[in-house]
CSV table of C-alpha atoms in Angstrom, one decimal:
chain,number,residue,atom,x,y,z
A,1,UNK,CA,68.9,-5.6,-0.7
A,2,UNK,CA,70.5,-3.4,-3.1
A,3,UNK,CA,69.9,-5.8,-6.0
A,4,UNK,CA,66.0,-6.5,-4.8
A,5,UNK,CA,65.6,-2.7,-5.4
A,6,UNK,CA,67.7,-2.4,-8.4
A,7,UNK,CA,65.0,-5.3,-9.8
A,8,UNK,CA,62.0,-3.6,-8.7
A,9,UNK,CA,62.9,-0.3,-10.3
A,10,UNK,CA,64.0,-2.0,-13.4
A,11,UNK,CA,61.3,-4.3,-14.1
A,12,UNK,CA,58.4,-2.3,-12.8
A,13,UNK,CA,59.5,1.2,-14.2
A,14,UNK,CA,62.5,1.5,-16.0
A,15,UNK,CA,62.3,-1.1,-18.5
A,16,UNK,CA,58.7,-1.4,-18.1
A,17,UNK,CA,57.5,-4.5,-20.4
A,18,UNK,CA,54.6,-2.5,-22.0
A,19,UNK,CA,55.0,1.0,-22.1
A,20,UNK,CA,58.8,1.0,-22.4
A,21,UNK,CA,59.7,-2.1,-24.4
A,22,UNK,CA,56.1,-2.4,-26.2
A,23,UNK,CA,55.9,-6.0,-25.5
A,24,UNK,CA,52.3,-7.1,-24.9
A,25,UNK,CA,50.6,-4.8,-26.3
A,26,UNK,CA,47.7,-7.0,-26.9
A,27,UNK,CA,46.2,-7.2,-23.7
A,28,UNK,CA,47.4,-3.9,-22.9
A,29,UNK,CA,44.8,-2.5,-25.1
A,30,UNK,CA,42.1,-4.9,-25.3
A,31,UNK,CA,41.6,-5.6,-21.2
A,32,UNK,CA,42.0,-2.3,-20.1
A,33,UNK,CA,38.3,-0.7,-20.5
A,34,UNK,CA,37.8,-1.2,-16.8
A,35,UNK,CA,39.9,-1.2,-14.0
A,36,UNK,CA,38.5,-4.7,-12.4
A,37,UNK,CA,39.3,-6.6,-15.2
A,38,UNK,CA,42.8,-5.1,-16.0
A,39,UNK,CA,44.0,-5.9,-12.7
A,40,UNK,CA,43.1,-9.5,-13.2
A,41,UNK,CA,44.6,-9.8,-16.1
A,42,UNK,CA,47.8,-8.1,-14.4
A,43,UNK,CA,47.4,-10.8,-11.7
A,44,UNK,CA,47.4,-13.8,-14.3
A,45,UNK,CA,49.8,-12.0,-16.3
A,46,UNK,CA,52.1,-11.7,-13.3
A,47,UNK,CA,51.5,-15.4,-12.1
A,48,UNK,CA,52.5,-16.9,-16.1
A,49,UNK,CA,55.7,-14.8,-15.7
A,50,UNK,CA,56.7,-15.8,-12.7
A,51,UNK,CA,55.8,-19.5,-13.1
A,52,UNK,CA,57.6,-19.2,-16.7
A,53,UNK,CA,60.6,-17.3,-15.3
A,54,UNK,CA,60.7,-20.5,-12.4
A,55,UNK,CA,60.5,-23.3,-15.2
A,56,UNK,CA,62.4,-21.8,-18.2
A,57,UNK,CA,65.7,-20.8,-16.5
A,58,UNK,CA,66.5,-23.8,-15.0
A,59,UNK,CA,65.6,-25.9,-18.2
A,60,UNK,CA,67.7,-23.2,-20.2
A,61,UNK,CA,70.6,-23.4,-18.0
A,62,UNK,CA,70.6,-26.8,-17.1
A,63,UNK,CA,69.2,-28.5,-19.9
A,64,UNK,CA,69.6,-26.7,-23.2
A,65,UNK,CA,73.1,-24.9,-22.7
A,66,UNK,CA,74.8,-28.4,-21.7
A,67,UNK,CA,73.5,-30.4,-24.6
A,68,UNK,CA,74.3,-27.4,-26.7
A,69,UNK,CA,71.1,-26.9,-28.5
A,70,UNK,CA,70.2,-23.2,-27.1
A,71,UNK,CA,68.7,-22.8,-30.2
A,72,UNK,CA,65.4,-24.6,-29.1
A,73,UNK,CA,64.9,-22.0,-26.8
A,74,UNK,CA,61.7,-20.4,-28.2
A,75,UNK,CA,60.0,-23.5,-28.9
A,76,UNK,CA,60.7,-24.8,-25.4
A,77,UNK,CA,59.7,-21.7,-24.0
A,78,UNK,CA,56.2,-21.4,-26.0
A,79,UNK,CA,55.5,-24.9,-24.9
A,80,UNK,CA,56.0,-24.5,-21.5
A,81,UNK,CA,54.2,-21.2,-21.2
A,82,UNK,CA,51.4,-22.6,-23.3
A,83,UNK,CA,51.1,-25.5,-20.8
A,84,UNK,CA,51.1,-23.4,-17.8
A,85,UNK,CA,48.3,-21.1,-19.3
A,86,UNK,CA,46.3,-24.0,-19.9
A,87,UNK,CA,46.6,-25.1,-16.4
A,88,UNK,CA,45.9,-22.0,-15.3
A,89,UNK,CA,42.7,-21.6,-17.0
A,90,UNK,CA,41.4,-24.8,-15.5
A,91,UNK,CA,42.4,-23.3,-12.3
A,92,UNK,CA,40.5,-19.9,-13.0
A,93,UNK,CA,37.6,-21.8,-14.4
A,94,UNK,CA,37.3,-24.2,-10.8
A,95,UNK,CA,38.0,-21.2,-8.5
A,96,UNK,CA,37.1,-17.8,-9.9
A,97,UNK,CA,34.5,-18.2,-12.8
A,98,UNK,CA,33.7,-14.3,-12.4
A,99,UNK,CA,37.5,-13.9,-13.4
A,100,UNK,CA,37.4,-16.1,-15.9
A,101,UNK,CA,34.5,-14.7,-17.7
A,102,UNK,CA,35.7,-11.4,-17.4
A,103,UNK,CA,38.9,-12.3,-19.2
A,104,UNK,CA,37.2,-14.3,-21.7
A,105,UNK,CA,39.3,-14.4,-24.7
A,106,UNK,CA,42.4,-12.6,-23.4
A,107,UNK,CA,43.4,-15.5,-20.9
A,108,UNK,CA,44.3,-18.0,-23.8
A,109,UNK,CA,46.2,-15.2,-25.7
A,110,UNK,CA,48.2,-14.9,-22.9
A,111,UNK,CA,49.8,-18.2,-24.4
A,112,UNK,CA,50.9,-15.8,-27.3
A,113,UNK,CA,51.3,-12.6,-25.1
A,114,UNK,CA,55.1,-11.7,-26.2
A,115,UNK,CA,55.8,-10.2,-23.0
A,116,UNK,CA,55.9,-13.5,-21.2
A,117,UNK,CA,58.2,-14.7,-23.9
A,118,UNK,CA,60.0,-11.4,-23.6
A,119,UNK,CA,60.9,-12.0,-20.0
A,120,UNK,CA,61.7,-15.6,-20.6
A,121,UNK,CA,63.9,-14.5,-23.3
A,122,UNK,CA,65.7,-11.6,-21.1
A,123,UNK,CA,66.2,-13.5,-18.3
A,124,UNK,CA,68.4,-16.3,-19.9
A,125,UNK,CA,70.3,-13.4,-21.7
A,126,UNK,CA,72.8,-13.2,-18.9
A,127,UNK,CA,74.9,-10.3,-19.9
A,128,UNK,CA,72.1,-8.0,-20.7
A,129,UNK,CA,70.0,-8.9,-17.1
A,130,UNK,CA,73.4,-8.8,-15.5
A,131,UNK,CA,73.8,-5.2,-17.1
A,132,UNK,CA,70.2,-4.5,-16.3
A,133,UNK,CA,70.2,-5.2,-12.3
A,134,UNK,CA,73.6,-4.2,-11.6
A,135,UNK,CA,75.3,-7.3,-10.9
A,136,UNK,CA,78.1,-9.8,-12.2
A,137,UNK,CA,77.3,-11.6,-15.2
A,138,UNK,CA,78.5,-14.9,-13.6
A,139,UNK,CA,76.4,-14.1,-10.7
A,140,UNK,CA,72.9,-14.5,-12.1
A,141,UNK,CA,70.9,-17.1,-10.9
A,142,UNK,CA,67.4,-18.6,-10.6
A,143,UNK,CA,66.4,-16.5,-7.4
A,144,UNK,CA,66.8,-13.1,-10.0
A,145,UNK,CA,65.3,-14.7,-13.0
A,146,UNK,CA,62.1,-15.3,-10.4
A,147,UNK,CA,62.1,-11.8,-9.2
A,148,UNK,CA,63.0,-10.6,-12.4
A,149,UNK,CA,59.8,-12.4,-13.9
A,150,UNK,CA,57.9,-11.7,-11.0
A,151,UNK,CA,58.3,-7.8,-10.7
A,152,UNK,CA,58.0,-7.7,-15.0
A,153,UNK,CA,54.5,-8.9,-14.5
A,154,UNK,CA,54.1,-6.1,-11.4
A,155,UNK,CA,55.5,-3.5,-14.0
A,156,UNK,CA,52.5,-5.2,-16.6
A,157,UNK,CA,49.9,-4.7,-13.8
A,158,UNK,CA,50.7,-1.2,-13.1
A,159,UNK,CA,51.0,0.2,-16.5
A,160,UNK,CA,47.4,-1.7,-17.4
A,161,UNK,CA,45.6,-0.7,-14.1
A,162,UNK,CA,47.0,3.2,-14.8
A,163,UNK,CA,45.9,2.4,-18.7
A,164,UNK,CA,42.4,1.2,-17.7
A,165,UNK,CA,42.1,4.1,-15.0
A,166,UNK,CA,42.5,6.7,-17.6
A,167,UNK,CA,40.4,5.3,-20.4
A,168,UNK,CA,37.5,5.0,-17.8
A,169,UNK,CA,37.8,8.5,-17.1
A,170,UNK,CA,38.0,9.4,-21.1
A,171,UNK,CA,34.9,7.5,-22.0
A,172,UNK,CA,32.9,9.7,-20.1
A,173,UNK,CA,34.2,12.8,-21.5
A,174,UNK,CA,32.9,14.6,-24.8
A,175,UNK,CA,35.5,13.9,-27.3
A,176,UNK,CA,35.6,14.3,-31.1
A,177,UNK,CA,33.8,11.6,-32.8
A,178,UNK,CA,36.8,10.3,-34.8
A,179,UNK,CA,38.6,9.8,-31.8
A,180,UNK,CA,36.0,7.6,-30.0
A,181,UNK,CA,37.4,4.5,-28.5
A,182,UNK,CA,40.5,3.1,-29.8
A,183,UNK,CA,42.5,6.3,-31.4
A,184,UNK,CA,41.9,7.8,-28.1
A,185,UNK,CA,43.0,4.5,-26.2
A,186,UNK,CA,46.4,4.6,-28.6
A,187,UNK,CA,46.8,8.5,-27.8
A,188,UNK,CA,46.5,7.7,-24.0
A,189,UNK,CA,49.4,4.9,-24.4
A,190,UNK,CA,51.4,7.3,-25.9
A,191,UNK,CA,51.2,9.7,-23.3
A,192,UNK,CA,51.7,6.9,-20.8
A,193,UNK,CA,54.4,6.0,-22.5
A,194,UNK,CA,56.0,9.0,-22.3
A,195,UNK,CA,55.7,9.6,-18.9
A,196,UNK,CA,57.6,6.5,-18.2
A,197,UNK,CA,60.7,7.6,-20.1
A,198,UNK,CA,61.2,10.0,-17.3
A,199,UNK,CA,62.5,6.9,-15.5
A,200,UNK,CA,64.9,5.9,-18.0
A,201,UNK,CA,66.9,8.9,-17.0
A,202,UNK,CA,67.6,7.5,-13.3
B,1,UNK,CA,83.2,-25.4,-47.3
B,2,UNK,CA,80.0,-23.4,-46.2
B,3,UNK,CA,77.2,-22.5,-48.4
B,4,UNK,CA,74.2,-20.3,-47.3
B,5,UNK,CA,71.0,-21.7,-46.4
B,6,UNK,CA,73.1,-25.0,-45.9
B,7,UNK,CA,73.6,-26.8,-43.0
B,8,UNK,CA,75.0,-30.1,-42.2
B,9,UNK,CA,72.4,-32.0,-40.1
B,10,UNK,CA,74.0,-33.9,-37.1
B,11,UNK,CA,72.4,-36.9,-36.6
B,12,UNK,CA,73.1,-36.8,-32.8
B,13,UNK,CA,71.8,-33.5,-31.9
B,14,UNK,CA,68.6,-34.2,-34.0
B,15,UNK,CA,67.9,-37.2,-31.5
B,16,UNK,CA,68.5,-35.0,-28.6
B,17,UNK,CA,66.1,-32.1,-29.6
B,18,UNK,CA,63.7,-35.1,-30.5
B,19,UNK,CA,63.9,-36.7,-27.2
B,20,UNK,CA,63.7,-33.3,-25.2
B,21,UNK,CA,60.8,-32.1,-27.1
B,22,UNK,CA,59.2,-35.7,-26.4
B,23,UNK,CA,60.3,-35.3,-22.9
B,24,UNK,CA,58.8,-32.0,-22.2
B,25,UNK,CA,55.6,-32.7,-24.0
B,26,UNK,CA,55.2,-35.9,-22.0
B,27,UNK,CA,55.7,-34.4,-18.5
B,28,UNK,CA,53.3,-31.4,-19.3
B,29,UNK,CA,50.9,-33.7,-20.8
B,30,UNK,CA,50.8,-35.4,-17.6
B,31,UNK,CA,50.3,-32.0,-15.4
B,32,UNK,CA,47.6,-31.0,-17.7
B,33,UNK,CA,45.8,-34.1,-16.7
B,34,UNK,CA,46.3,-34.0,-13.4
B,35,UNK,CA,45.4,-30.4,-13.1
B,36,UNK,CA,42.5,-30.9,-15.3
B,37,UNK,CA,41.3,-33.6,-13.1
B,38,UNK,CA,42.0,-31.7,-9.9
B,39,UNK,CA,40.0,-29.0,-11.3
B,40,UNK,CA,37.1,-30.4,-13.4
B,41,UNK,CA,34.2,-28.2,-13.1
B,42,UNK,CA,30.8,-30.0,-12.7
B,43,UNK,CA,29.1,-29.2,-15.8
B,44,UNK,CA,25.2,-28.7,-14.6
B,45,UNK,CA,23.5,-31.1,-17.2
B,46,UNK,CA,20.3,-29.4,-16.4
B,47,UNK,CA,21.8,-26.1,-17.1
B,48,UNK,CA,22.8,-27.0,-20.5
B,49,UNK,CA,19.6,-28.3,-21.5
B,50,UNK,CA,17.8,-25.3,-20.3
B,51,UNK,CA,20.0,-23.0,-22.3
B,52,UNK,CA,19.3,-25.2,-25.4
B,53,UNK,CA,15.7,-24.4,-25.1
B,54,UNK,CA,15.9,-20.8,-24.6
B,55,UNK,CA,16.2,-18.2,-27.6
B,56,UNK,CA,19.2,-17.4,-27.1
B,57,UNK,CA,18.5,-13.8,-28.0
B,58,UNK,CA,20.7,-12.3,-24.9
B,59,UNK,CA,18.3,-9.2,-24.8
B,60,UNK,CA,18.3,-9.1,-20.8
B,61,UNK,CA,15.1,-9.0,-20.4
B,62,UNK,CA,14.6,-11.3,-17.6
B,63,UNK,CA,16.9,-9.1,-15.7
B,64,UNK,CA,20.1,-11.5,-15.7
B,65,UNK,CA,23.5,-11.0,-17.7
B,66,UNK,CA,22.3,-12.9,-20.3
B,67,UNK,CA,20.5,-16.4,-21.8
B,68,UNK,CA,23.3,-18.4,-20.1
B,69,UNK,CA,23.0,-16.8,-16.6
B,70,UNK,CA,19.4,-17.1,-16.9
B,71,UNK,CA,19.6,-20.8,-17.6
B,72,UNK,CA,22.2,-20.9,-14.5
B,73,UNK,CA,19.3,-19.2,-12.6
B,74,UNK,CA,16.5,-21.3,-13.6
B,75,UNK,CA,18.2,-24.9,-13.1
B,76,UNK,CA,19.1,-23.3,-9.0
B,77,UNK,CA,15.6,-22.5,-8.8
B,78,UNK,CA,16.1,-18.7,-8.5
B,79,UNK,CA,14.6,-17.6,-11.8
B,80,UNK,CA,11.1,-17.9,-13.1
B,81,UNK,CA,10.7,-19.1,-16.7
B,82,UNK,CA,7.7,-16.9,-17.5
B,83,UNK,CA,10.1,-13.7,-17.5
B,84,UNK,CA,11.6,-14.6,-20.2
B,85,UNK,CA,9.8,-13.4,-23.6
B,86,UNK,CA,11.4,-14.1,-26.7
B,87,UNK,CA,11.6,-17.9,-25.8
B,88,UNK,CA,8.4,-20.1,-27.7
B,89,UNK,CA,5.6,-21.6,-25.6
B,90,UNK,CA,6.8,-24.8,-27.0
B,91,UNK,CA,10.7,-24.5,-25.8
B,92,UNK,CA,9.2,-23.1,-22.3
B,93,UNK,CA,7.0,-26.3,-21.7
B,94,UNK,CA,10.3,-28.3,-22.8
B,95,UNK,CA,12.2,-26.3,-20.2
B,96,UNK,CA,9.6,-26.9,-17.6
B,97,UNK,CA,9.6,-30.9,-18.5
B,98,UNK,CA,13.1,-30.8,-17.5
B,99,UNK,CA,12.6,-28.7,-14.4
B,100,UNK,CA,10.0,-31.1,-13.6
B,101,UNK,CA,7.4,-28.0,-12.9
B,102,UNK,CA,3.8,-27.6,-14.2
B,103,UNK,CA,4.1,-24.6,-17.2
B,104,UNK,CA,1.0,-22.7,-18.3
B,105,UNK,CA,1.4,-19.1,-19.8
B,106,UNK,CA,0.1,-17.7,-22.6
B,107,UNK,CA,1.9,-15.5,-24.7
B,108,UNK,CA,2.1,-11.5,-24.2
B,109,UNK,CA,2.4,-8.3,-25.7
B,110,UNK,CA,3.3,-5.1,-24.6
B,111,UNK,CA,1.4,-1.8,-24.4
B,112,UNK,CA,1.7,1.7,-23.5
B,113,UNK,CA,-1.0,3.3,-21.4
B,114,UNK,CA,-0.7,6.3,-22.6
B,115,UNK,CA,-2.4,8.5,-25.8
B,116,UNK,CA,-1.4,11.8,-24.9
B,117,UNK,CA,1.9,12.9,-26.4
B,118,UNK,CA,0.6,15.9,-28.5
B,119,UNK,CA,-2.6,15.9,-27.4
B,120,UNK,CA,-1.1,16.8,-23.9
B,121,UNK,CA,0.2,20.5,-23.7
B,122,UNK,CA,3.9,21.5,-22.4
B,123,UNK,CA,4.5,22.9,-19.0
B,124,UNK,CA,8.0,24.5,-20.6
B,125,UNK,CA,10.1,24.3,-23.6
B,126,UNK,CA,12.5,21.7,-23.1
B,127,UNK,CA,15.7,21.5,-25.2
B,128,UNK,CA,18.4,18.8,-24.0
B,129,UNK,CA,19.3,15.0,-24.3
B,130,UNK,CA,16.3,13.4,-25.6
B,131,UNK,CA,16.4,10.3,-23.3
B,132,UNK,CA,12.8,10.1,-21.3
B,133,UNK,CA,15.0,9.3,-18.2
B,134,UNK,CA,16.8,12.5,-18.2
B,135,UNK,CA,13.9,15.0,-19.1
B,136,UNK,CA,12.0,13.2,-16.2
B,137,UNK,CA,14.2,14.6,-13.8
B,138,UNK,CA,13.3,18.5,-14.5
B,139,UNK,CA,9.8,18.1,-12.7
B,140,UNK,CA,8.9,15.1,-14.2
B,141,UNK,CA,9.2,15.9,-17.6
B,142,UNK,CA,7.9,18.7,-19.8
B,143,UNK,CA,4.3,17.4,-20.2
B,144,UNK,CA,1.7,19.0,-18.1
B,145,UNK,CA,0.2,15.3,-17.1
B,146,UNK,CA,3.1,13.7,-14.7
B,147,UNK,CA,1.8,10.5,-15.8
B,148,UNK,CA,2.0,10.7,-19.3
B,149,UNK,CA,4.7,9.5,-22.3
B,150,UNK,CA,7.2,12.2,-22.8
B,151,UNK,CA,8.0,10.8,-26.2
B,152,UNK,CA,12.0,10.5,-25.7
B,153,UNK,CA,12.4,7.3,-26.9
B,154,UNK,CA,14.0,5.6,-24.2
B,155,UNK,CA,11.8,2.2,-24.4
B,156,UNK,CA,13.0,2.8,-28.5
B,157,UNK,CA,16.8,2.8,-27.8
B,158,UNK,CA,16.4,-0.3,-25.6
B,159,UNK,CA,14.1,-2.3,-27.5
B,160,UNK,CA,16.3,-5.1,-28.6
B,161,UNK,CA,13.3,-6.4,-32.1
B,162,UNK,CA,12.9,-2.8,-33.2
B,163,UNK,CA,9.1,-3.3,-32.1
B,164,UNK,CA,9.0,0.4,-30.8
B,165,UNK,CA,8.8,3.8,-32.4
B,166,UNK,CA,7.6,7.3,-31.4
B,167,UNK,CA,3.9,7.5,-33.3
B,168,UNK,CA,2.9,10.6,-35.2
B,169,UNK,CA,1.0,11.4,-32.1
B,170,UNK,CA,4.0,11.7,-30.1
B,171,UNK,CA,3.6,8.6,-27.8
B,172,UNK,CA,5.6,5.5,-28.2
B,173,UNK,CA,4.1,2.9,-30.2
B,174,UNK,CA,4.4,-1.0,-30.2
B,175,UNK,CA,4.4,-3.3,-33.2
B,176,UNK,CA,2.9,-6.5,-32.0
B,177,UNK,CA,4.1,-8.6,-34.7
B,178,UNK,CA,8.1,-7.5,-33.7
B,179,UNK,CA,7.1,-7.5,-29.9
B,180,UNK,CA,8.5,-10.5,-28.0
B,181,UNK,CA,7.5,-9.5,-24.9
B,182,UNK,CA,10.8,-9.6,-23.2
B,183,UNK,CA,9.7,-6.7,-20.9
B,184,UNK,CA,13.2,-4.4,-21.3
B,185,UNK,CA,10.5,-1.5,-22.2
B,186,UNK,CA,8.7,-2.0,-19.2
B,187,UNK,CA,11.6,-1.6,-16.9
B,188,UNK,CA,13.0,1.4,-18.9
B,189,UNK,CA,10.1,3.5,-19.1
B,190,UNK,CA,10.6,6.2,-16.4
B,191,UNK,CA,6.9,6.9,-16.0
B,192,UNK,CA,5.9,2.9,-15.6
B,193,UNK,CA,3.5,3.3,-18.8
B,194,UNK,CA,4.1,0.0,-20.4
B,195,UNK,CA,2.8,-3.2,-19.3
B,196,UNK,CA,2.6,-6.9,-21.0
B,197,UNK,CA,-0.7,-8.0,-21.2
B,198,UNK,CA,-2.3,-11.4,-23.1
B,199,UNK,CA,-1.4,-11.8,-26.5
B,200,UNK,CA,-5.3,-12.5,-27.2
B,201,UNK,CA,-6.4,-9.2,-25.5
B,202,UNK,CA,-8.5,-6.9,-27.7
B,203,UNK,CA,-8.4,-3.7,-25.9
B,204,UNK,CA,-6.5,-1.9,-23.9
B,205,UNK,CA,-6.9,1.5,-21.6
B,206,UNK,CA,-4.6,4.4,-23.2
B,207,UNK,CA,-4.0,6.3,-20.5
B,208,UNK,CA,-2.2,6.4,-17.1
B,209,UNK,CA,-3.1,9.7,-15.1
B,210,UNK,CA,-4.8,9.0,-11.6
B,211,UNK,CA,-5.8,12.6,-11.4
B,212,UNK,CA,-9.3,13.8,-11.4
B,213,UNK,CA,-11.4,14.2,-14.1
B,214,UNK,CA,-11.1,18.3,-14.1
B,215,UNK,CA,-7.1,18.1,-13.8
B,216,UNK,CA,-7.0,15.4,-16.8
B,217,UNK,CA,-9.0,17.9,-18.9
B,218,UNK,CA,-6.9,20.7,-18.3
B,219,UNK,CA,-3.8,18.9,-19.2
B,220,UNK,CA,-4.7,16.6,-22.1
B,221,UNK,CA,-7.4,16.4,-25.0
B,222,UNK,CA,-7.3,12.4,-24.5
B,223,UNK,CA,-6.7,11.3,-21.0
B,224,UNK,CA,-9.1,9.1,-19.1
B,225,UNK,CA,-11.6,11.3,-16.7
B,226,UNK,CA,-12.7,8.3,-14.7
B,227,UNK,CA,-16.3,8.7,-15.8
B,228,UNK,CA,-16.9,5.2,-15.3
B,229,UNK,CA,-19.2,4.4,-18.6
B,230,UNK,CA,-17.2,1.9,-19.5
B,231,UNK,CA,-17.7,-0.3,-16.2
B,232,UNK,CA,-21.3,0.6,-16.5
B,233,UNK,CA,-21.6,-0.8,-20.0
B,234,UNK,CA,-19.6,-3.6,-19.6
B,235,UNK,CA,-21.8,-6.6,-20.3
B,236,UNK,CA,-19.0,-9.1,-18.5
B,237,UNK,CA,-18.6,-6.6,-15.5
B,238,UNK,CA,-14.9,-6.9,-16.8
B,239,UNK,CA,-13.8,-3.2,-16.0
B,240,UNK,CA,-13.5,-1.6,-12.7
B,241,UNK,CA,-12.3,1.8,-11.8
B,242,UNK,CA,-9.3,2.4,-9.2
B,243,UNK,CA,-7.7,5.6,-9.0
B,244,UNK,CA,-9.7,7.5,-11.5
B,245,UNK,CA,-8.6,4.7,-14.1
B,246,UNK,CA,-10.5,1.7,-15.7
B,247,UNK,CA,-8.4,-1.9,-15.0
B,248,UNK,CA,-9.6,-4.9,-17.5
B,249,UNK,CA,-9.9,-8.0,-16.2
B,250,UNK,CA,-8.9,-9.8,-19.3
B,251,UNK,CA,-9.8,-12.9,-18.4
B,252,UNK,CA,-13.0,-11.7,-18.2
B,253,UNK,CA,-12.9,-9.6,-21.1
B,254,UNK,CA,-14.9,-11.0,-24.5
B,255,UNK,CA,-13.6,-8.3,-27.0
B,256,UNK,CA,-17.3,-7.1,-27.6
B,257,UNK,CA,-15.9,-3.6,-27.5
B,258,UNK,CA,-18.7,-2.0,-26.1
B,259,UNK,CA,-16.4,0.6,-23.9
B,260,UNK,CA,-14.4,1.4,-27.1
B,261,UNK,CA,-17.8,2.8,-28.5
B,262,UNK,CA,-19.0,4.2,-25.2
B,263,UNK,CA,-16.0,5.8,-24.2
B,264,UNK,CA,-16.4,9.8,-24.1
B,265,UNK,CA,-13.0,10.6,-24.4
B,266,UNK,CA,-12.4,7.9,-26.8
B,267,UNK,CA,-9.0,6.6,-24.4
B,268,UNK,CA,-10.2,2.7,-24.4
B,269,UNK,CA,-8.4,1.3,-27.5
B,270,UNK,CA,-8.5,-1.3,-30.0
B,271,UNK,CA,-4.9,-2.8,-30.6
């Protein structure tokens, strides 16, 4: 239970992938114009992250490490992520065309979303992940990896939903012409990131 | 001895790597094929055929999110092809053939039923947003005539074809050559002054005021007073007076322009 809480707090707040580690900025700024599609994007990324951890962790631990070809990790992970995204895209098109249209170009872009690759790389780095969630380095297993992937996705969702909420409000404000649109979004992102740094003190 | 950027190739490792990549490729290819079979979306051939024949302007005049949405609604029989202005008559006929329905429609053009503008007096000084929609909130707009064109340019801003402009007389003006009859202006005008008429129409009524003659006189120098002279002199009986306004039946109108000459207020105009 203590480990579970540590994973939640670590993945969602202290080491939030977007606003603390600055990974996955592309969808964070691109799909955060309205809350609904931002939430959809968050869910898709969460799903991809969880599945990625579920598949990459055993492949790394039980295939790459025994064969002593750990250097292949990035190529193999990108392979896997691309395949998962491809499958999700087809499934979404079939079951939720609305969400599919709302996400548009950003859905294939999850393939190259560094937050997803980031979480796959993080969970195999046994010593670092163990120190992040406060367990002994040897006791890392697939359960922790999948949980961390899940809550890293939740962290992404939280960040992007906060961001889209702020942007929806800012869109109605009277702001200087030179700051309208993207510049004010960057400034907003900066303040959200500063707010999240408070958690680093925990 | 090792040199920078030089590494010996371990042939066994190379084979392992190749085998691993091949294995992963095959496994995921199999999964993707499986998922694509399971999640195949039936492509509606009718819909794509209809969309090929639509103008592709994505103007939104039909009330749908875009041409693909409209094509979908057409294929499902929810929409009417005549609500699309930009598509050429030839292509509409093709779409009708695809859908298996008869089609007959003439090209249309939009017209503004007002000639007041500067000729119409103001009831108060207005300072604020240009938009007619905003202006009409305050006591129905600044004009003394509650039916007339405010001249704020909401229709101009919404026209995707640059066919609209505010003329020198302060009334929205439509360039027939550019108008595609998409109908966006008809929907956006808060005063409901714009109407689609047959492209062959020669004349139109440049007033929408349903007020009695005296009230129109007080507010506007060019408004229709509903005298009925046009209806009386029309040789084709194409004009009737309804709500103090002449209504032209374009199917009867021969374009003789007797009404234009006879109108004492000059509010029946030629195109």
